[in-house]
Amino acid sequence: MNENLFASFIAPTILGLPAAVLIILFPPLLIPTSKYLINNRLITTQQWLIKLTSKQMMTMHNTKGRTWSLMLVSLIIFIATTNLLGLLPYSFTPTTQLSMNLAMAIPLWAGAVIMGFRSKIKNALAHFLPQGTPTPLIPMLVIIETISLLIQPMALAVRLTANITAGHLLMHLIGNATLAMSTINLPSTLIIFTILILLTILEIAVALIQAYVFTLLVSLYLHDNT
Amino acid sequence: MASVVGIFSHSSVSVPVKDKKLLEVKLGELPSWILMRDFSPSGIFGAFQRGYYRYYNKYINVKKGSISGITMVLACYVLFSYSFSYKHLKHERLRKYH
């Protein structure tokens, strides 16, 4: 049982070569591009969704922040499709690997912070001290704010990894429990309902993508403009 | 494997007409036909591109495309992942001796 439970999170390999690269490259095949004004149904629905999310996301930025819109919209599309594909049976979700989430989180956060420090040094440094703090508390508060800034990329990566991994693990466990209970006890329909509800709530993994991009957005916005 | 008048994404993607389709090759000619194919990286990429657009133009890029166009892709993805993880799943069968 112990070996089986985490076996689905091992990165798949073909003769030692990482096949995870192929799996990461699969979602773009599902999102076609088009050069026409009126398209088929798939492209129309996808473009409508993308327009909806991008408008929702980018209204709170000024001109300089909106130069990041391509990056952020592609980020949310990538994480959304990858997480949703991971809900299919037997599939491998790349976002369960902490390495990939760190590789996404650290460059984006560092880019935002460095951009803020380059353009407005005073504004960027002013974030380290909230307004109206009593004077004796200042040294400690600066330290705390520095730590909370430096922990942002780790929090972004670990949040995404932990949420997706925990959801997948729970689904595995409850599925196994249902199979085991079905021969013993027939009020295991209660457990089957738990699976159903858990699956629909897990499709709020898409909400997790929102959380990812939103927190990224918030920090970008603060460093850029305020 | 595609002919010029056939399935392609735009007019600059095509295969030289001298290639015959697989179903028209006689059995004795099969080794020479395989050797004639272009196995360079750009050739393989072209083969994937033609296959992709063949599927795309048949099932998705139509006037009333249904959900089955993308469901078939996802079903193939599930089967593909199953074959990948078969080695682990072998141990979970309900047998007395594994």
Short mmCIF file of C-alpha atoms in Angstrom, two decimals:
data_model
loop_
_atom_site.label_atom_id
_atom_site.label_comp_id
_atom_site.label_asym_id
_atom_site.label_seq_id
_atom_site.Cartn_x
_atom_site.Cartn_y
_atom_site.Cartn_z
CA MET A 1 0.00 0.00 0.00
CA ASN A 2 2.80 2.40 0.82
CA GLU A 3 4.57 1.94 -2.46
CA ASN A 4 1.38 2.13 -4.49
CA LEU A 5 0.06 5.29 -2.97
CA PHE A 6 2.82 7.54 -4.27
CA ALA A 7 3.54 5.59 -7.41
CA SER A 8 1.36 7.80 -9.52
CA PHE A 9 3.50 10.82 -8.72
CA ILE A 10 6.71 9.39 -10.12
CA ALA A 11 7.81 11.22 -13.22
CA PRO A 12 7.35 8.81 -16.13
CA THR A 13 10.42 7.78 -18.07
CA ILE A 14 10.99 5.99 -21.33
CA LEU A 15 14.21 4.02 -20.95
CA GLY A 16 15.50 6.63 -18.55
CA LEU A 17 14.58 9.60 -20.71
CA PRO A 18 12.12 11.99 -19.16
CA ALA A 19 8.77 11.48 -20.79
CA ALA A 20 7.43 14.22 -18.56
CA VAL A 21 8.59 16.66 -21.25
CA LEU A 22 6.13 15.10 -23.70
CA ILE A 23 3.33 15.31 -21.18
CA ILE A 24 4.08 18.96 -20.47
CA LEU A 25 4.02 19.65 -24.21
CA PHE A 26 0.62 18.01 -24.66
CA PRO A 27 -1.79 20.81 -23.53
CA PRO A 28 -0.86 23.23 -26.36
CA LEU A 29 -2.19 20.68 -28.83
CA LEU A 30 -5.62 21.20 -27.36
CA ILE A 31 -5.57 24.96 -27.91
CA PRO A 32 -5.48 25.68 -31.63
CA THR A 33 -4.72 29.08 -33.10
CA SER A 34 -6.51 30.59 -36.04
CA LYS A 35 -6.09 33.46 -38.42
CA TYR A 36 -9.75 33.89 -39.26
CA LEU A 37 -12.36 36.07 -37.69
CA ILE A 38 -15.03 33.37 -37.44
CA ASN A 39 -13.77 30.00 -36.29
CA ASN A 40 -14.94 26.56 -35.37
CA ARG A 41 -16.62 25.92 -32.06
CA LEU A 42 -13.56 24.87 -30.15
CA ILE A 43 -11.58 27.97 -30.98
CA THR A 44 -14.58 30.22 -30.39
CA THR A 45 -15.20 28.93 -26.89
CA GLN A 46 -11.53 29.06 -26.01
CA GLN A 47 -11.15 32.60 -27.29
CA TRP A 48 -14.23 33.70 -25.40
CA LEU A 49 -12.87 32.22 -22.16
CA ILE A 50 -9.47 33.78 -22.69
CA LYS A 51 -10.99 37.17 -23.36
CA LEU A 52 -13.06 36.89 -20.22
CA THR A 53 -10.15 36.00 -17.97
CA SER A 54 -7.71 38.44 -19.47
CA LYS A 55 -10.10 41.34 -19.14
CA GLN A 56 -10.85 40.37 -15.58
CA MET A 57 -7.18 40.10 -14.72
CA MET A 58 -5.64 43.06 -16.41
CA THR A 59 -8.02 45.89 -15.57
CA MET A 60 -6.30 46.74 -12.33
CA HIS A 61 -2.94 47.39 -13.89
CA ASN A 62 -1.62 50.52 -15.47
CA THR A 63 0.13 50.66 -18.80
CA LYS A 64 3.42 49.35 -17.54
CA GLY A 65 1.81 46.46 -15.74
CA ARG A 66 -0.16 45.49 -18.82
CA THR A 67 2.99 44.68 -20.69
CA TRP A 68 2.97 41.51 -18.61
CA SER A 69 -0.47 40.48 -19.87
CA LEU A 70 0.79 37.89 -22.37
CA MET A 71 2.91 36.25 -19.71
CA LEU A 72 0.13 36.11 -17.16
CA VAL A 73 -2.59 34.93 -19.51
CA SER A 74 -0.40 32.15 -20.87
CA LEU A 75 0.50 31.23 -17.28
CA ILE A 76 -3.09 30.86 -16.23
CA ILE A 77 -3.98 28.89 -19.35
CA PHE A 78 -1.07 26.54 -18.86
CA ILE A 79 -1.76 25.84 -15.21
CA ALA A 80 -5.50 25.50 -15.80
CA THR A 81 -5.18 23.00 -18.64
CA THR A 82 -2.46 21.04 -16.89
CA ASN A 83 -4.46 20.70 -13.69
CA LEU A 84 -7.64 19.78 -15.50
CA LEU A 85 -5.87 17.16 -17.59
CA GLY A 86 -4.51 15.74 -14.37
CA LEU A 87 -8.05 14.91 -13.27
CA LEU A 88 -8.32 12.25 -15.97
CA PRO A 89 -7.65 8.70 -14.76
CA TYR A 90 -4.08 7.41 -14.92
CA SER A 91 -2.69 10.72 -16.11
CA PHE A 92 0.42 12.40 -14.79
CA THR A 93 0.18 16.00 -13.61
CA PRO A 94 3.40 17.95 -13.98
CA THR A 95 2.33 20.52 -11.41
CA THR A 96 2.57 17.94 -8.64
CA GLN A 97 6.32 18.16 -8.96
CA LEU A 98 7.78 20.85 -6.74
CA SER A 99 10.63 21.34 -9.17
CA MET A 100 8.35 22.58 -11.88
CA ASN A 101 6.42 24.91 -9.63
CA LEU A 102 9.60 26.41 -8.25
CA ALA A 103 10.82 26.91 -11.79
CA MET A 104 7.63 28.83 -12.51
CA ALA A 105 7.43 30.81 -9.30
CA ILE A 106 10.96 32.05 -8.71
CA PRO A 107 11.63 33.75 -12.05
CA LEU A 108 8.27 35.47 -12.15
CA TRP A 109 8.51 36.77 -8.60
CA ALA A 110 12.13 37.83 -9.06
CA GLY A 111 11.23 39.65 -12.27
CA ALA A 112 8.49 41.60 -10.55
CA VAL A 113 10.64 42.55 -7.56
CA ILE A 114 13.62 43.56 -9.65
CA MET A 115 11.42 45.62 -11.91
CA GLY A 116 10.02 47.41 -8.88
CA PHE A 117 13.46 48.06 -7.46
CA ARG A 118 14.82 49.38 -10.71
CA SER A 119 12.11 51.88 -11.44
CA LYS A 120 11.12 53.27 -8.06
CA ILE A 121 13.62 52.45 -5.36
CA LYS A 122 11.99 54.55 -2.68
CA ASN A 123 8.56 53.09 -3.26
CA ALA A 124 9.90 49.57 -3.30
CA LEU A 125 11.80 50.01 -0.06
CA ALA A 126 8.84 51.68 1.56
CA HIS A 127 6.98 48.39 1.48
CA PHE A 128 9.14 47.14 4.28
CA LEU A 129 7.56 49.40 6.84
CA PRO A 130 3.78 49.75 7.10
CA GLN A 131 2.42 53.14 7.98
CA GLY A 132 1.78 54.14 11.53
CA THR A 133 3.90 51.68 13.43
CA PRO A 134 5.14 52.76 16.85
CA THR A 135 8.83 53.65 16.85
CA PRO A 136 10.23 50.92 19.13
CA LEU A 137 8.81 48.24 16.88
CA ILE A 138 10.52 49.42 13.70
CA PRO A 139 13.61 47.13 13.61
CA MET A 140 11.62 44.02 14.26
CA LEU A 141 8.99 44.95 11.74
CA VAL A 142 11.55 45.54 9.01
CA ILE A 143 12.92 42.08 9.61
CA ILE A 144 9.47 40.56 9.50
CA GLU A 145 8.55 42.34 6.31
CA THR A 146 11.79 41.24 4.66
CA ILE A 147 11.13 37.66 5.56
CA SER A 148 7.59 37.87 4.29
CA LEU A 149 8.85 39.24 1.00
CA LEU A 150 11.52 36.59 0.56
CA ILE A 151 9.09 33.81 1.32
CA GLN A 152 6.67 34.76 -1.46
CA PRO A 153 8.11 32.55 -4.23
CA MET A 154 8.40 29.56 -1.92
CA ALA A 155 4.82 30.08 -0.82
CA LEU A 156 3.63 30.29 -4.43
CA ALA A 157 5.35 27.08 -5.43
CA VAL A 158 4.55 25.05 -2.34
CA ARG A 159 0.93 26.18 -2.34
CA LEU A 160 0.31 24.89 -5.83
CA THR A 161 2.21 21.64 -5.30
CA ALA A 162 0.60 20.83 -2.00
CA ASN A 163 -2.93 21.53 -3.12
CA ILE A 164 -2.79 19.45 -6.27
CA THR A 165 -0.87 16.60 -4.66
CA ALA A 166 -3.18 16.45 -1.67
CA GLY A 167 -6.24 16.40 -3.89
CA HIS A 168 -4.91 13.55 -6.01
CA LEU A 169 -3.89 11.56 -2.96
CA LEU A 170 -7.28 11.96 -1.38
CA MET A 171 -9.00 10.78 -4.51
CA HIS A 172 -6.77 7.71 -4.63
CA LEU A 173 -7.43 6.88 -0.99
CA ILE A 174 -11.18 7.32 -1.16
CA GLY A 175 -11.34 5.32 -4.37
CA ASN A 176 -9.50 2.45 -2.76
CA ALA A 177 -11.73 2.69 0.28
CA THR A 178 -14.84 2.52 -1.88
CA LEU A 179 -13.64 -0.59 -3.66
CA ALA A 180 -12.82 -2.24 -0.39
CA MET A 181 -16.12 -1.36 1.22
CA SER A 182 -18.26 -2.41 -1.70
CA THR A 183 -17.92 -6.10 -0.85
CA ILE A 184 -18.30 -5.63 2.86
CA ASN A 185 -21.00 -3.09 3.37
CA LEU A 186 -23.55 -1.58 1.04
CA PRO A 187 -24.01 1.78 2.72
CA SER A 188 -20.75 2.43 0.95
CA THR A 189 -22.88 4.54 -1.32
CA LEU A 190 -22.13 7.22 1.20
CA ILE A 191 -18.47 6.86 0.38
CA ILE A 192 -19.22 6.94 -3.31
CA PHE A 193 -20.98 10.22 -2.82
CA THR A 194 -17.96 11.49 -0.99
CA ILE A 195 -15.91 10.71 -4.05
CA LEU A 196 -18.28 12.55 -6.30
CA ILE A 197 -18.36 15.61 -4.13
CA LEU A 198 -14.60 15.51 -3.75
CA LEU A 199 -14.19 15.34 -7.49
CA THR A 200 -16.32 18.36 -8.10
CA ILE A 201 -14.61 20.25 -5.38
CA LEU A 202 -11.32 19.21 -6.89
CA GLU A 203 -12.40 20.82 -10.09
CA ILE A 204 -12.00 23.91 -8.09
CA ALA A 205 -8.39 23.16 -8.73
CA VAL A 206 -9.10 25.63 -11.42
CA ALA A 207 -9.74 28.10 -8.66
CA LEU A 208 -6.27 27.29 -7.48
CA ILE A 209 -4.96 28.57 -10.73
CA GLN A 210 -6.81 31.74 -10.05
CA ALA A 211 -5.16 31.86 -6.68
CA TYR A 212 -1.75 31.37 -8.25
CA VAL A 213 -2.08 34.03 -10.82
CA PHE A 214 -3.84 36.41 -8.51
CA THR A 215 -1.23 36.34 -5.85
CA LEU A 216 1.37 36.78 -8.53
CA LEU A 217 -0.59 39.67 -9.90
CA VAL A 218 -0.98 41.32 -6.54
CA SER A 219 2.71 41.30 -5.84
CA LEU A 220 3.49 42.51 -9.35
CA TYR A 221 1.02 45.33 -8.98
CA LEU A 222 2.29 46.44 -5.64
CA HIS A 223 5.87 46.50 -6.73
CA ASP A 224 5.15 48.22 -9.94
CA ASN A 225 2.80 50.99 -9.18
CA THR A 226 1.82 52.00 -5.68
CA MET B 1 1.76 9.86 -46.80
CA ALA B 2 -0.58 12.70 -47.83
CA SER B 3 -0.93 13.86 -51.37
CA VAL B 4 -0.78 17.47 -52.44
CA VAL B 5 -4.51 17.85 -52.93
CA GLY B 6 -5.55 16.75 -49.56
CA ILE B 7 -5.23 17.54 -45.95
CA PHE B 8 -2.94 20.31 -44.96
CA SER B 9 -3.10 23.35 -42.75
CA HIS B 10 -2.02 25.93 -45.30
CA SER B 11 -0.74 25.83 -48.83
CA SER B 12 2.94 25.68 -48.00
CA VAL B 13 2.63 22.36 -46.19
CA SER B 14 2.68 19.48 -48.63
CA VAL B 15 4.46 16.29 -49.53
CA PRO B 16 6.08 15.59 -52.91
CA VAL B 17 3.62 13.81 -55.13
CA LYS B 18 6.02 11.06 -56.01
CA ASP B 19 5.34 9.31 -52.70
CA LYS B 20 2.65 6.72 -52.93
CA LYS B 21 0.19 6.16 -50.17
CA LEU B 22 0.72 3.19 -47.90
CA LEU B 23 -2.30 1.32 -49.15
CA GLU B 24 -1.06 1.54 -52.75
CA VAL B 25 2.36 0.05 -52.04
CA LYS B 26 2.71 -3.56 -53.00
CA LEU B 27 3.97 -5.95 -50.37
CA GLY B 28 7.27 -6.67 -52.09
CA GLU B 29 8.03 -2.98 -52.34
CA LEU B 30 7.51 -2.33 -48.66
CA PRO B 31 11.17 -2.25 -47.51
CA SER B 32 12.16 0.11 -50.30
CA TRP B 33 9.14 2.30 -49.56
CA ILE B 34 10.09 2.54 -45.90
CA LEU B 35 13.66 3.45 -46.82
CA MET B 36 12.41 6.13 -49.15
CA ARG B 37 10.63 8.00 -46.35
CA ASP B 38 12.20 11.06 -44.85
CA PHE B 39 13.37 10.25 -41.35
CA SER B 40 15.25 13.43 -40.65
CA PRO B 41 14.02 15.57 -37.72
CA SER B 42 12.27 17.97 -40.07
CA GLY B 43 10.70 15.01 -41.84
CA ILE B 44 9.39 13.53 -38.62
CA PHE B 45 8.11 16.92 -37.54
CA GLY B 46 6.38 17.27 -40.89
CA ALA B 47 4.76 13.89 -40.41
CA PHE B 48 3.43 14.89 -37.00
CA GLN B 49 2.20 18.18 -38.40
CA ARG B 50 0.34 16.46 -41.24
CA GLY B 51 -1.19 13.94 -38.85
CA TYR B 52 -2.30 16.68 -36.51
CA TYR B 53 -3.95 18.69 -39.27
CA ARG B 54 -5.53 15.61 -40.73
CA TYR B 55 -7.30 14.96 -37.44
CA TYR B 56 -7.99 18.63 -36.84
CA ASN B 57 -9.58 19.27 -40.20
CA LYS B 58 -11.70 16.18 -40.02
CA TYR B 59 -13.17 16.49 -36.55
CA ILE B 60 -12.67 19.94 -35.14
CA ASN B 61 -12.42 22.46 -37.94
CA VAL B 62 -15.93 21.74 -39.22
CA LYS B 63 -19.05 23.81 -39.12
CA LYS B 64 -20.78 21.92 -36.34
CA GLY B 65 -17.96 20.28 -34.47
CA SER B 66 -19.18 18.26 -31.54
CA ILE B 67 -17.58 17.42 -28.25
CA SER B 68 -16.47 14.03 -29.57
CA GLY B 69 -13.63 15.70 -31.44
CA ILE B 70 -11.78 16.52 -28.28
CA THR B 71 -13.12 13.58 -26.27
CA MET B 72 -11.38 11.15 -28.58
CA VAL B 73 -8.10 12.92 -27.95
CA LEU B 74 -8.59 12.75 -24.20
CA ALA B 75 -9.53 9.08 -24.35
CA CYS B 76 -6.33 8.36 -26.27
CA TYR B 77 -4.43 10.33 -23.66
CA VAL B 78 -5.93 8.20 -20.89
CA LEU B 79 -4.99 4.99 -22.71
CA PHE B 80 -1.49 6.31 -23.31
CA SER B 81 -1.03 7.14 -19.63
CA TYR B 82 -2.41 3.76 -18.66
CA SER B 83 0.15 1.99 -20.80
CA PHE B 84 2.85 4.10 -19.18
CA SER B 85 1.86 3.21 -15.66
CA TYR B 86 1.06 -0.43 -16.35
CA LYS B 87 4.22 -1.49 -14.62
CA HIS B 88 2.99 -0.06 -11.32
CA LEU B 89 -0.59 -1.11 -11.80
CA LYS B 90 0.37 -4.71 -12.40
CA HIS B 91 0.78 -5.15 -8.66
CA GLU B 92 -2.70 -3.95 -7.87
CA ARG B 93 -4.57 -6.77 -9.51
CA LEU B 94 -6.80 -8.94 -7.37
CA ARG B 95 -4.75 -12.11 -7.45
CA LYS B 96 -3.67 -14.39 -4.67
CA TYR B 97 -0.05 -14.48 -5.83
CA HIS B 98 1.43 -11.49 -7.59
#
